[in-house]
Amino acid sequence: MKKILFVTSEAHPLIKTGGLADVSGSLPKALAELSQDVRLVMPNYQALKIHGDVRFLCSVRVDNRDVNILETRMPDSAVIVWLVDYPEFFSFPGNPYHDEHGNDWPNNAERFALFCRIAAEIAMDRAQQNWKADIVHCNDWQSGLVPALLSLEHDRPATVFTIHNMAYQGLFPATSTVTLNIPGQLWQPYGLEFHNMLSFIKGGLVYADRITTVSPTYAREIQTPALGYGLEGLLTYRKDVLSGIINGIDTELWNSETDPYIERCYKAESLKDKQLNKTALQKKLSLPADKKIPVIGLISRLVEQKGIDLLIDCLSEMAAMPMQFVLLGSGDKTFEQKLLDFAQLYPEKIAITIGYDESLAHLIEAGADIFLMPSRFEPCGLNQMYSQRYGTLPIVRKTGGLADSVVDAVPETISNNTATGIVFNDANPGSLMEALKRALILYSMPEIWKKLQINAMKKDFSWQHSAEQYLELYQGM
Ligand code: ADP
Ligand code: GLC
């Protein structure tokens, strides 16, 4: 049994801004089910939704600051959660990373450096819990300093750094190395320095014993200039310790047979019941209730990564076609406004909900016929897996985890029952429109469509397989 410290800046259902929270909510549980001793450490944000008891565990002093560690558990699981409690940094409402206008909190470097120092102290058992980690598994830039700090320790645990998104690197001015009291040995080009900026993500990429990313295709893509953001050389240099493990999904939370958020539960054998969710969705969003018309759904952070600009370029043409389009998301204000303008122009065709709404997300997955993910890049992506499980066939661009988890419907894959969606190659509106038209043609052939739905619903996206791959990785360290 390994003692694994899972270091993350968000975890569902405590707090979530994106897929990292889904992964942090379910991978540690899956590892615990494989009989591992997993503890999760994250900041004690004011916005956390705690389920169950919280107790004071201990206090740890770093950088002249006394930081409390609180203990709780992940709901319905044995996974212990240690909360880094430092009210001055974490006790304010809202998003963990930025204010309501999308501007990063001005002291993010201090906040997450403190978080990393505490995680490293816990890993070394300097929180006096008689629990020293064998493996410290860090995620994204917010935990990037942990492998760097641990590299300076004797008799340290092994470290894994998982890249969920190379686009967010935690870059700060060089002067912050002084404020943050960064050990001098770490401040060098083959270290935390990146073009005279302090790079948190490099702490993971340079110093972790193993690097993983959340799909095999993305592991290759980040070794190229297109998606390496100037770090492709470093990643290629470390390619022997870099691998891609595709995310699983929480198959209890995303289960059309038991989903409490939807109008009517259904399974592959009772696909007719899926229709009731479509009607409920249309009613909820004030679209004409029409069983025949294909409903296309999209749920996303509204940022360039997700190809929202491509979609916006297609919307007028889409509105002229026999389909309804429903979108739930928030992010870039310009995207939000353009989308709302389209909804106003075509109220019978387009419904836009700006905001974050878990229950509507489930109803869209269940009620839509087709799910759209035209991402420019996508390290893994989760909604394409949720939608396949719900028999809502995804249209995806061939990138990252989308390429690894959706099988394009072409004559061969249709006849051998492996097709589960529509895949297109190029990130431009023309290719997206072509994919949409291809989807509509397939939708107009109910026998084939149903076959594709069943293929998709029968696919195994559970964590078990991926958790086993992580375990194998830990065991080889
Ligand atoms: P990313 O982490 O890049 O945002 P993922 O596909 O990995 O993309 O995960 C996004 C997660 O966040 C999914 O679980 C998705 O359903 C959820 N999500 C995104 N936007 C919203 C929203 N506006 N309301 C509810 N859930 C959302
Ligand atoms: C990131 C990526 C997304 C991935 C998620 C969880 O937010 O953008 O593709 O699914 O992390 O790994």
Short mmCIF file of C-alpha atoms and ligand atoms in Angstrom, two decimals:
data_model
loop_
_atom_site.label_atom_id
_atom_site.label_comp_id
_atom_site.label_asym_id
_atom_site.label_seq_id
_atom_site.Cartn_x
_atom_site.Cartn_y
_atom_site.Cartn_z
CA MET A 1 0.00 0.00 0.00
CA LYS A 2 1.34 3.43 -0.97
CA LYS A 3 0.85 6.60 1.02
CA ILE A 4 -0.18 9.11 -1.60
CA LEU A 5 -0.52 12.84 -1.00
CA PHE A 6 -2.71 14.30 -3.75
CA VAL A 7 -2.10 18.04 -4.06
CA THR A 8 -4.77 20.05 -5.86
CA SER A 9 -6.30 23.53 -5.95
CA GLU A 10 -9.88 22.31 -6.47
CA ALA A 11 -11.91 19.13 -5.93
CA HIS A 12 -15.55 18.34 -6.64
CA PRO A 13 -17.89 18.57 -4.71
CA LEU A 14 -15.98 20.94 -2.41
CA ILE A 15 -15.18 23.50 -5.09
CA LYS A 16 -15.03 23.36 -8.88
CA THR A 17 -14.09 25.67 -11.73
CA GLY A 18 -13.34 22.97 -14.32
CA GLY A 19 -12.27 19.44 -15.04
CA LEU A 20 -9.40 19.46 -12.54
CA ALA A 21 -12.04 19.39 -9.80
CA ASP A 22 -13.79 16.40 -11.37
CA VAL A 23 -10.48 14.53 -11.56
CA SER A 24 -9.46 15.48 -8.01
CA GLY A 25 -12.87 14.42 -6.77
CA SER A 26 -12.73 11.00 -8.34
CA LEU A 27 -9.14 9.79 -8.92
CA PRO A 28 -8.22 9.76 -5.19
CA LYS A 29 -11.41 7.80 -4.48
CA ALA A 30 -10.56 5.31 -7.22
CA LEU A 31 -7.04 4.91 -5.78
CA ALA A 32 -8.50 4.36 -2.31
CA GLU A 33 -10.68 1.67 -3.81
CA LEU A 34 -7.47 0.04 -5.05
CA SER A 35 -6.49 -0.12 -1.33
CA GLN A 36 -4.11 2.85 -1.37
CA ASP A 37 -3.80 5.31 1.53
CA VAL A 38 -4.68 8.59 -0.24
CA ARG A 39 -4.90 12.01 1.39
CA LEU A 40 -5.84 15.11 -0.48
CA VAL A 41 -4.51 18.55 0.39
CA MET A 42 -6.10 21.77 -0.84
CA PRO A 43 -6.63 25.38 0.29
CA ASN A 44 -9.46 26.16 2.69
CA TYR A 45 -11.32 28.64 0.46
CA GLN A 46 -14.30 30.39 1.97
CA ALA A 47 -16.44 29.08 -0.90
CA LEU A 48 -15.80 25.40 -0.06
CA LYS A 49 -18.93 23.32 0.30
CA ILE A 50 -18.01 21.09 3.19
CA HIS A 51 -20.02 17.90 3.69
CA GLY A 52 -19.58 16.48 7.19
CA ASP A 53 -17.30 17.33 10.08
CA VAL A 54 -14.18 19.43 10.02
CA ARG A 55 -11.65 19.28 12.85
CA PHE A 56 -8.51 21.17 13.67
CA LEU A 57 -5.53 18.91 13.03
CA CYS A 58 -2.43 20.95 13.73
CA SER A 59 -0.62 24.14 13.01
CA VAL A 60 2.49 24.40 10.83
CA ARG A 61 4.86 27.35 10.72
CA VAL A 62 6.42 28.36 7.39
CA ASP A 63 7.89 31.69 6.30
CA ASN A 64 6.98 33.28 9.64
CA ARG A 65 3.36 32.35 9.17
CA ASP A 66 1.32 30.04 11.36
CA VAL A 67 -0.95 28.00 9.15
CA ASN A 68 -3.67 25.74 10.46
CA ILE A 69 -4.42 22.39 8.91
CA LEU A 70 -7.99 21.20 9.17
CA GLU A 71 -9.21 17.70 8.45
CA THR A 72 -12.39 16.53 6.76
CA ARG A 73 -13.32 13.77 4.29
CA MET A 74 -14.46 13.50 0.73
CA PRO A 75 -18.19 12.72 0.85
CA ASP A 76 -18.99 9.00 0.74
CA SER A 77 -15.39 7.98 0.78
CA ALA A 78 -12.45 7.08 2.96
CA VAL A 79 -10.30 9.79 1.42
CA ILE A 80 -9.06 12.22 4.08
CA VAL A 81 -8.88 15.88 3.06
CA TRP A 82 -6.41 18.26 4.66
CA LEU A 83 -7.35 21.90 4.27
CA VAL A 84 -4.67 24.55 4.35
CA ASP A 85 -6.30 27.24 6.46
CA TYR A 86 -4.81 30.70 6.15
CA PRO A 87 -7.73 33.14 6.18
CA GLU A 88 -5.69 36.11 4.98
CA PHE A 89 -5.14 34.30 1.66
CA PHE A 90 -8.08 31.99 1.24
CA SER A 91 -11.02 33.26 3.23
CA PHE A 92 -12.85 35.38 0.72
CA PRO A 93 -15.83 34.48 -1.46
CA GLY A 94 -15.85 33.47 -5.10
CA ASN A 95 -13.47 31.87 -7.55
CA PRO A 96 -10.19 30.40 -6.26
CA TYR A 97 -8.10 32.12 -8.92
CA HIS A 98 -9.72 35.38 -9.99
CA ASP A 99 -12.28 38.07 -9.19
CA GLU A 100 -15.71 38.37 -10.78
CA HIS A 101 -14.25 40.25 -13.77
CA GLY A 102 -11.79 37.47 -14.50
CA ASN A 103 -8.76 39.36 -13.14
CA ASP A 104 -6.35 37.10 -11.24
CA TRP A 105 -6.20 37.75 -7.49
CA PRO A 106 -3.20 40.06 -7.09
CA ASN A 107 -1.51 37.84 -4.49
CA ASN A 108 -1.86 34.51 -6.33
CA ALA A 109 1.91 33.93 -6.19
CA GLU A 110 1.93 34.30 -2.40
CA ARG A 111 -1.25 32.28 -1.96
CA PHE A 112 -0.16 29.25 -3.94
CA ALA A 113 3.49 29.42 -2.82
CA LEU A 114 2.25 29.14 0.76
CA PHE A 115 -0.02 26.27 -0.25
CA CYS A 116 2.96 24.49 -1.86
CA ARG A 117 5.18 24.99 1.18
CA ILE A 118 2.56 23.49 3.46
CA ALA A 119 2.00 20.55 1.11
CA ALA A 120 5.76 19.89 1.13
CA GLU A 121 5.82 20.06 4.95
CA ILE A 122 2.96 17.57 5.18
CA ALA A 123 4.64 15.28 2.65
CA MET A 124 7.81 15.24 4.80
CA ASP A 125 5.71 14.53 7.92
CA ARG A 126 6.69 17.81 9.47
CA ALA A 127 3.02 18.29 10.36
CA GLN A 128 3.70 15.55 12.95
CA GLN A 129 0.93 13.24 11.83
CA ASN A 130 3.10 10.14 11.73
CA TRP A 131 2.28 9.99 8.04
CA LYS A 132 5.05 10.48 5.54
CA ALA A 133 4.06 10.29 1.90
CA ASP A 134 5.62 7.72 -0.44
CA ILE A 135 4.26 9.57 -3.46
CA VAL A 136 3.31 13.22 -3.82
CA HIS A 137 1.00 13.69 -6.78
CA CYS A 138 0.76 17.36 -7.86
CA ASN A 139 -1.63 18.90 -10.36
CA ASP A 140 -1.20 22.01 -12.49
CA TRP A 141 0.80 25.16 -11.72
CA GLN A 142 -0.83 25.88 -8.36
CA SER A 143 1.07 22.90 -6.93
CA GLY A 144 4.15 23.24 -9.17
CA LEU A 145 6.51 24.44 -6.45
CA VAL A 146 6.02 21.24 -4.45
CA PRO A 147 8.34 19.00 -6.54
CA ALA A 148 10.89 21.85 -6.65
CA LEU A 149 10.88 22.31 -2.86
CA LEU A 150 10.98 18.56 -2.25
CA SER A 151 13.96 18.21 -4.61
CA LEU A 152 16.00 19.99 -1.92
CA GLU A 153 15.12 17.45 0.79
CA HIS A 154 16.99 14.30 1.81
CA ASP A 155 14.93 11.16 2.01
CA ARG A 156 12.05 12.75 0.17
CA PRO A 157 8.94 11.10 -1.32
CA ALA A 158 8.77 10.44 -5.07
CA THR A 159 6.93 13.14 -7.02
CA VAL A 160 4.47 13.05 -9.92
CA PHE A 161 3.28 16.18 -11.70
CA THR A 162 0.14 16.00 -13.83
CA ILE A 163 -0.42 18.63 -16.50
CA HIS A 164 -4.12 19.32 -16.94
CA ASN A 165 -3.54 22.39 -19.06
CA MET A 166 -0.27 23.84 -20.36
CA ALA A 167 -2.00 27.13 -21.15
CA TYR A 168 -1.98 28.10 -17.46
CA GLN A 169 1.57 28.29 -16.15
CA GLY A 170 1.61 30.47 -13.05
CA LEU A 171 4.06 33.10 -14.36
CA PHE A 172 5.08 35.94 -12.03
CA PRO A 173 7.68 38.71 -12.13
CA ALA A 174 11.23 37.72 -11.19
CA THR A 175 11.02 39.97 -8.14
CA SER A 176 8.53 37.58 -6.56
CA THR A 177 11.38 35.11 -5.97
CA VAL A 178 12.46 37.50 -3.21
CA THR A 179 9.02 38.02 -1.70
CA LEU A 180 8.38 34.30 -1.84
CA ASN A 181 11.78 33.46 -0.41
CA ILE A 182 12.49 30.98 -3.22
CA PRO A 183 15.69 29.02 -2.51
CA GLY A 184 18.50 30.33 -4.74
CA GLN A 185 19.35 26.92 -6.24
CA LEU A 186 15.91 26.77 -7.84
CA TRP A 187 16.26 30.10 -9.63
CA GLN A 188 18.04 29.14 -12.86
CA PRO A 189 17.09 28.47 -16.48
CA TYR A 190 16.92 24.71 -15.85
CA GLY A 191 14.81 25.50 -12.82
CA LEU A 192 11.97 27.88 -12.05
CA GLU A 193 13.14 30.64 -14.38
CA PHE A 194 11.32 31.14 -17.66
CA HIS A 195 12.44 34.15 -19.70
CA ASN A 196 13.23 36.01 -16.50
CA MET A 197 9.83 35.20 -15.02
CA LEU A 198 9.11 32.89 -12.11
CA SER A 199 7.26 29.87 -13.54
CA PHE A 200 5.34 27.68 -11.10
CA ILE A 201 4.61 25.04 -13.72
CA LYS A 202 8.33 24.56 -14.36
CA GLY A 203 8.65 23.43 -10.75
CA GLY A 204 6.66 20.39 -11.82
CA LEU A 205 8.13 19.98 -15.29
CA VAL A 206 11.78 20.21 -14.20
CA TYR A 207 11.80 18.62 -10.75
CA ALA A 208 9.06 15.96 -10.68
CA ASP A 209 10.27 12.38 -11.01
CA ARG A 210 7.44 11.61 -13.41
CA ILE A 211 5.28 13.92 -15.52
CA THR A 212 1.90 12.87 -16.77
CA THR A 213 -0.77 14.57 -18.78
CA VAL A 214 -4.39 13.67 -19.12
CA SER A 215 -4.38 11.98 -22.52
CA PRO A 216 -1.77 10.25 -24.68
CA THR A 217 -2.41 12.56 -27.65
CA TYR A 218 -1.93 15.70 -25.53
CA ALA A 219 1.34 14.20 -24.18
CA ARG A 220 2.60 14.23 -27.77
CA GLU A 221 1.08 17.60 -28.70
CA ILE A 222 2.80 19.50 -25.87
CA GLN A 223 6.15 18.42 -27.22
CA THR A 224 5.51 20.61 -30.28
CA PRO A 225 5.69 24.42 -30.60
CA ALA A 226 1.96 24.63 -31.33
CA LEU A 227 0.95 23.49 -27.84
CA GLY A 228 4.16 23.59 -25.81
CA TYR A 229 4.10 27.36 -25.13
CA GLY A 230 7.88 27.56 -25.30
CA LEU A 231 8.26 24.58 -22.97
CA GLU A 232 8.22 21.96 -25.76
CA GLY A 233 12.03 21.65 -25.60
CA LEU A 234 11.96 20.89 -21.88
CA LEU A 235 9.10 18.42 -22.34
CA THR A 236 10.90 16.68 -25.20
CA TYR A 237 14.05 16.53 -23.06
CA ARG A 238 12.00 14.81 -20.35
CA LYS A 239 9.98 12.60 -22.67
CA ASP A 240 11.26 9.40 -21.06
CA VAL A 241 9.44 10.28 -17.85
CA LEU A 242 6.43 11.88 -19.58
CA SER A 243 3.31 9.86 -20.32
CA GLY A 244 -0.38 10.35 -21.01
CA ILE A 245 -3.08 8.69 -18.92
CA ILE A 246 -6.60 9.49 -20.02
CA ASN A 247 -8.99 10.67 -17.32
CA GLY A 248 -11.88 8.54 -16.22
CA ILE A 249 -15.22 9.94 -15.14
CA ASP A 250 -17.28 9.57 -11.99
CA THR A 251 -19.73 6.99 -13.25
CA GLU A 252 -21.99 7.37 -10.23
CA LEU A 253 -22.39 11.10 -10.62
CA TRP A 254 -22.77 10.89 -14.38
CA ASN A 255 -25.17 8.01 -14.68
CA SER A 256 -28.32 8.43 -16.77
CA GLU A 257 -29.90 5.51 -14.91
CA THR A 258 -29.81 7.25 -11.52
CA ASP A 259 -29.24 10.97 -12.23
CA PRO A 260 -31.36 12.97 -9.74
CA TYR A 261 -31.08 16.17 -11.80
CA ILE A 262 -32.86 14.90 -14.90
CA GLU A 263 -36.54 14.58 -15.79
CA ARG A 264 -36.54 10.85 -16.47
CA CYS A 265 -33.74 8.33 -15.97
CA TYR A 266 -32.98 6.00 -18.86
CA LYS A 267 -30.56 3.42 -20.16
CA ALA A 268 -29.45 2.04 -23.50
CA GLU A 269 -32.43 -0.34 -23.45
CA SER A 270 -34.95 2.44 -22.77
CA LEU A 271 -33.74 5.25 -25.01
CA LYS A 272 -37.32 6.39 -25.60
CA ASP A 273 -37.28 7.86 -22.09
CA LYS A 274 -34.42 10.12 -23.10
CA GLN A 275 -37.03 12.06 -25.12
CA LEU A 276 -38.71 13.24 -21.93
CA ASN A 277 -35.50 14.97 -20.94
CA LYS A 278 -35.40 16.69 -24.30
CA THR A 279 -38.90 18.02 -23.81
CA ALA A 280 -38.06 19.12 -20.27
CA LEU A 281 -34.94 20.89 -21.51
CA GLN A 282 -36.84 22.67 -24.29
CA LYS A 283 -39.50 23.80 -21.83
CA LYS A 284 -36.98 24.96 -19.27
CA LEU A 285 -35.15 27.05 -21.86
CA SER A 286 -38.36 28.34 -23.54
CA LEU A 287 -37.62 26.66 -26.85
CA PRO A 288 -40.48 25.17 -28.89
CA ALA A 289 -41.08 21.63 -27.57
CA ASP A 290 -40.42 19.50 -30.64
CA LYS A 291 -39.42 15.86 -30.32
CA LYS A 292 -38.17 15.60 -33.88
CA ILE A 293 -35.82 18.56 -34.11
CA PRO A 294 -32.22 17.73 -33.15
CA VAL A 295 -31.02 19.61 -30.07
CA ILE A 296 -27.34 20.44 -29.92
CA GLY A 297 -25.81 21.14 -26.50
CA LEU A 298 -22.61 22.75 -25.31
CA ILE A 299 -21.38 23.26 -21.72
CA SER A 300 -18.08 24.99 -21.27
CA ARG A 301 -15.86 27.68 -19.93
CA LEU A 302 -16.21 30.33 -22.62
CA VAL A 303 -12.57 30.74 -23.56
CA GLU A 304 -10.62 30.52 -26.79
CA GLN A 305 -9.35 27.01 -25.93
CA LYS A 306 -12.87 25.70 -26.37
CA GLY A 307 -13.31 26.96 -29.96
CA ILE A 308 -16.13 29.32 -28.94
CA ASP A 309 -15.08 31.74 -31.69
CA LEU A 310 -15.52 28.96 -34.28
CA LEU A 311 -18.98 28.28 -32.96
CA ILE A 312 -19.93 31.96 -33.02
CA ASP A 313 -18.88 32.10 -36.68
CA CYS A 314 -21.27 29.23 -37.42
CA LEU A 315 -24.31 30.36 -35.44
CA SER A 316 -26.19 32.26 -38.16
CA GLU A 317 -25.87 29.32 -40.53
CA MET A 318 -26.89 26.94 -37.76
CA ALA A 319 -29.96 29.05 -36.99
CA ALA A 320 -31.08 28.56 -40.59
CA MET A 321 -30.91 24.79 -40.27
CA PRO A 322 -33.41 22.43 -38.64
CA MET A 323 -31.85 22.32 -35.18
CA GLN A 324 -31.97 23.94 -31.77
CA PHE A 325 -28.84 24.98 -29.95
CA VAL A 326 -28.46 25.24 -26.16
CA LEU A 327 -25.37 26.53 -24.43
CA LEU A 328 -24.40 26.82 -20.76
CA GLY A 329 -21.19 28.54 -19.81
CA SER A 330 -19.36 31.58 -18.62
CA GLY A 331 -16.02 33.24 -19.18
CA ASP A 332 -14.87 35.77 -21.75
CA LYS A 333 -17.30 38.74 -21.63
CA THR A 334 -17.09 39.37 -25.40
CA PHE A 335 -18.05 35.77 -26.13
CA GLU A 336 -20.86 35.96 -23.57
CA GLN A 337 -22.31 39.09 -25.19
CA LYS A 338 -22.10 37.78 -28.75
CA LEU A 339 -23.82 34.57 -27.73
CA LEU A 340 -26.59 36.44 -25.92
CA ASP A 341 -27.10 38.61 -29.02
CA PHE A 342 -27.66 35.48 -31.12
CA ALA A 343 -30.16 34.14 -28.62
CA GLN A 344 -32.09 37.37 -28.89
CA LEU A 345 -32.03 37.25 -32.65
CA TYR A 346 -33.19 33.61 -32.86
CA PRO A 347 -35.24 32.92 -29.70
CA GLU A 348 -36.89 29.86 -31.27
CA LYS A 349 -33.56 28.28 -32.15
CA ILE A 350 -30.88 29.35 -29.73
CA ALA A 351 -30.92 29.35 -25.91
CA ILE A 352 -27.91 30.74 -24.07
CA THR A 353 -27.49 30.47 -20.30
CA ILE A 354 -24.58 32.42 -18.89
CA GLY A 355 -23.46 31.10 -15.52
CA TYR A 356 -22.48 27.94 -13.74
CA ASP A 357 -25.31 25.49 -13.13
CA GLU A 358 -24.66 21.88 -12.24
CA SER A 359 -28.24 20.70 -12.50
CA LEU A 360 -28.78 22.32 -15.90
CA ALA A 361 -25.50 20.72 -17.04
CA HIS A 362 -26.97 17.29 -16.27
CA LEU A 363 -30.25 18.09 -18.01
CA ILE A 364 -28.40 19.25 -21.13
CA GLU A 365 -26.35 16.04 -21.18
CA ALA A 366 -29.54 14.01 -20.93
CA GLY A 367 -31.84 16.15 -23.07
CA ALA A 368 -29.65 17.10 -26.03
CA ASP A 369 -29.19 14.77 -29.00
CA ILE A 370 -25.76 16.00 -29.97
CA PHE A 371 -23.00 17.54 -27.85
CA LEU A 372 -20.56 20.02 -29.33
CA MET A 373 -16.86 20.38 -28.37
CA PRO A 374 -15.02 22.25 -31.12
CA SER A 375 -11.92 22.80 -28.93
CA ARG A 376 -8.76 24.28 -30.42
CA PHE A 377 -6.93 22.09 -27.92
CA GLU A 378 -8.22 19.84 -25.17
CA PRO A 379 -5.86 18.09 -22.75
CA CYS A 380 -8.58 15.56 -21.97
CA GLY A 381 -12.09 16.97 -21.83
CA LEU A 382 -14.79 15.35 -19.76
CA ASN A 383 -18.07 16.39 -21.31
CA GLN A 384 -17.48 14.29 -24.42
CA MET A 385 -17.30 11.28 -22.10
CA TYR A 386 -20.33 12.31 -20.05
CA SER A 387 -22.29 12.82 -23.25
CA GLN A 388 -21.35 9.45 -24.71
CA ARG A 389 -22.53 7.85 -21.48
CA TYR A 390 -25.84 9.69 -21.87
CA GLY A 391 -26.28 8.63 -25.51
CA THR A 392 -25.79 12.24 -26.61
CA LEU A 393 -23.37 11.89 -29.48
CA PRO A 394 -20.42 14.29 -29.40
CA ILE A 395 -19.06 16.31 -32.28
CA VAL A 396 -15.42 16.95 -31.41
CA ARG A 397 -12.29 18.33 -32.98
CA LYS A 398 -9.49 15.82 -33.34
CA THR A 399 -7.20 17.03 -30.57
CA GLY A 400 -5.93 15.79 -27.20
CA GLY A 401 -8.33 13.69 -25.20
CA LEU A 402 -11.15 14.30 -27.66
CA ALA A 403 -9.17 12.39 -30.30
CA ASP A 404 -8.50 9.64 -27.76
CA SER A 405 -12.06 9.15 -26.54
CA VAL A 406 -14.43 9.59 -29.50
CA VAL A 407 -14.56 7.22 -32.48
CA ASP A 408 -15.60 8.97 -35.69
CA ALA A 409 -18.67 7.57 -37.45
CA VAL A 410 -17.44 6.43 -40.88
CA PRO A 411 -18.76 3.43 -42.82
CA GLU A 412 -16.21 1.05 -41.28
CA THR A 413 -16.73 2.10 -37.64
CA ILE A 414 -20.49 2.19 -38.12
CA SER A 415 -20.53 -1.36 -39.40
CA ASN A 416 -18.18 -2.75 -36.74
CA ASN A 417 -20.10 -0.98 -33.92
CA THR A 418 -17.23 1.16 -32.67
CA ALA A 419 -18.46 4.58 -33.84
CA THR A 420 -19.51 6.89 -31.01
CA GLY A 421 -19.54 10.42 -32.45
CA ILE A 422 -18.31 12.79 -35.14
CA VAL A 423 -14.69 13.91 -35.33
CA PHE A 424 -13.40 16.79 -37.48
CA ASN A 425 -9.84 17.83 -38.19
CA ASP A 426 -9.38 21.52 -38.71
CA ALA A 427 -10.07 24.35 -36.31
CA ASN A 428 -12.11 26.46 -38.72
CA PRO A 429 -15.82 27.23 -39.09
CA GLY A 430 -16.06 25.39 -42.44
CA SER A 431 -14.92 22.10 -40.93
CA LEU A 432 -17.21 22.55 -37.96
CA MET A 433 -20.21 23.17 -40.26
CA GLU A 434 -19.33 20.10 -42.28
CA ALA A 435 -19.23 18.01 -39.11
CA LEU A 436 -22.59 19.41 -38.03
CA LYS A 437 -24.13 18.52 -41.38
CA ARG A 438 -22.67 15.03 -41.16
CA ALA A 439 -24.24 14.68 -37.71
CA LEU A 440 -27.63 15.81 -38.99
CA ILE A 441 -27.55 13.29 -41.82
CA LEU A 442 -26.81 10.50 -39.35
CA TYR A 443 -29.53 11.81 -37.04
CA SER A 444 -32.01 11.54 -39.88
CA MET A 445 -31.34 7.77 -40.00
CA PRO A 446 -32.88 6.59 -36.70
CA GLU A 447 -31.63 3.01 -36.94
CA ILE A 448 -28.04 4.05 -37.37
CA TRP A 449 -28.32 6.84 -34.81
CA LYS A 450 -29.63 4.45 -32.20
CA LYS A 451 -26.81 2.05 -32.93
CA LEU A 452 -24.27 4.84 -32.37
CA GLN A 453 -26.00 5.85 -29.14
CA ILE A 454 -25.78 2.31 -27.84
CA ASN A 455 -22.09 2.01 -28.81
CA ALA A 456 -21.41 5.24 -26.91
CA MET A 457 -23.43 4.29 -23.84
CA LYS A 458 -21.75 0.91 -23.53
CA LYS A 459 -18.23 2.32 -23.47
CA ASP A 460 -16.33 2.02 -20.21
CA PHE A 461 -15.14 5.45 -19.07
CA SER A 462 -14.83 4.49 -15.40
CA TRP A 463 -11.76 5.49 -13.40
CA GLN A 464 -10.73 1.97 -12.64
CA HIS A 465 -8.54 1.46 -15.69
CA SER A 466 -6.86 4.88 -15.43
CA ALA A 467 -6.38 4.58 -11.68
CA GLU A 468 -4.61 1.27 -12.28
CA GLN A 469 -2.27 3.02 -14.71
CA TYR A 470 -1.44 5.65 -12.07
CA LEU A 471 -0.84 2.93 -9.53
CA GLU A 472 1.49 1.14 -11.90
CA LEU A 473 3.35 4.42 -12.37
CA TYR A 474 3.67 4.94 -8.60
CA GLN A 475 4.84 1.38 -8.12
CA GLY A 476 7.59 1.83 -10.68
CA MET A 477 9.04 4.81 -8.81
P1 ADP B 1 -12.04 22.31 -18.49
O1 ADP B 1 -11.50 21.72 -17.27
O2 ADP B 1 -11.01 22.71 -19.48
O3 ADP B 1 -13.00 23.42 -18.23
P2 ADP B 1 -13.37 19.72 -18.86
O4 ADP B 1 -14.18 19.20 -19.98
O5 ADP B 1 -12.27 18.87 -18.39
O6 ADP B 1 -12.88 21.18 -19.27
O7 ADP B 1 -14.28 19.91 -17.59
C1 ADP B 1 -15.23 20.89 -17.45
C2 ADP B 1 -16.16 20.50 -16.33
O8 ADP B 1 -16.82 21.66 -15.87
C3 ADP B 1 -17.22 19.55 -16.75
O9 ADP B 1 -17.60 18.74 -15.66
C4 ADP B 1 -18.36 20.49 -17.16
O10 ADP B 1 -19.61 19.88 -17.10
C5 ADP B 1 -18.22 21.55 -16.12
N1 ADP B 1 -18.72 22.87 -16.51
C6 ADP B 1 -18.10 23.78 -17.29
N2 ADP B 1 -18.84 24.89 -17.39
C7 ADP B 1 -19.94 24.68 -16.67
C8 ADP B 1 -21.12 25.47 -16.37
N3 ADP B 1 -21.26 26.69 -16.86
N4 ADP B 1 -22.06 24.94 -15.57
C9 ADP B 1 -21.91 23.70 -15.07
N5 ADP B 1 -20.85 22.91 -15.32
C10 ADP B 1 -19.87 23.39 -16.09
C1 GLC B 2 -8.09 20.88 -17.85
C2 GLC B 2 -8.30 20.65 -19.33
C3 GLC B 2 -9.33 19.61 -19.65
C4 GLC B 2 -9.18 18.40 -18.74
C5 GLC B 2 -9.19 18.83 -17.29
C6 GLC B 2 -9.05 17.67 -16.32
O1 GLC B 2 -8.94 21.82 -17.32
O2 GLC B 2 -8.61 21.85 -20.01
O3 GLC B 2 -9.21 19.20 -20.99
O4 GLC B 2 -10.23 17.49 -18.97
O5 GLC B 2 -8.12 19.70 -17.06
O6 GLC B 2 -7.87 16.94 -16.52
#
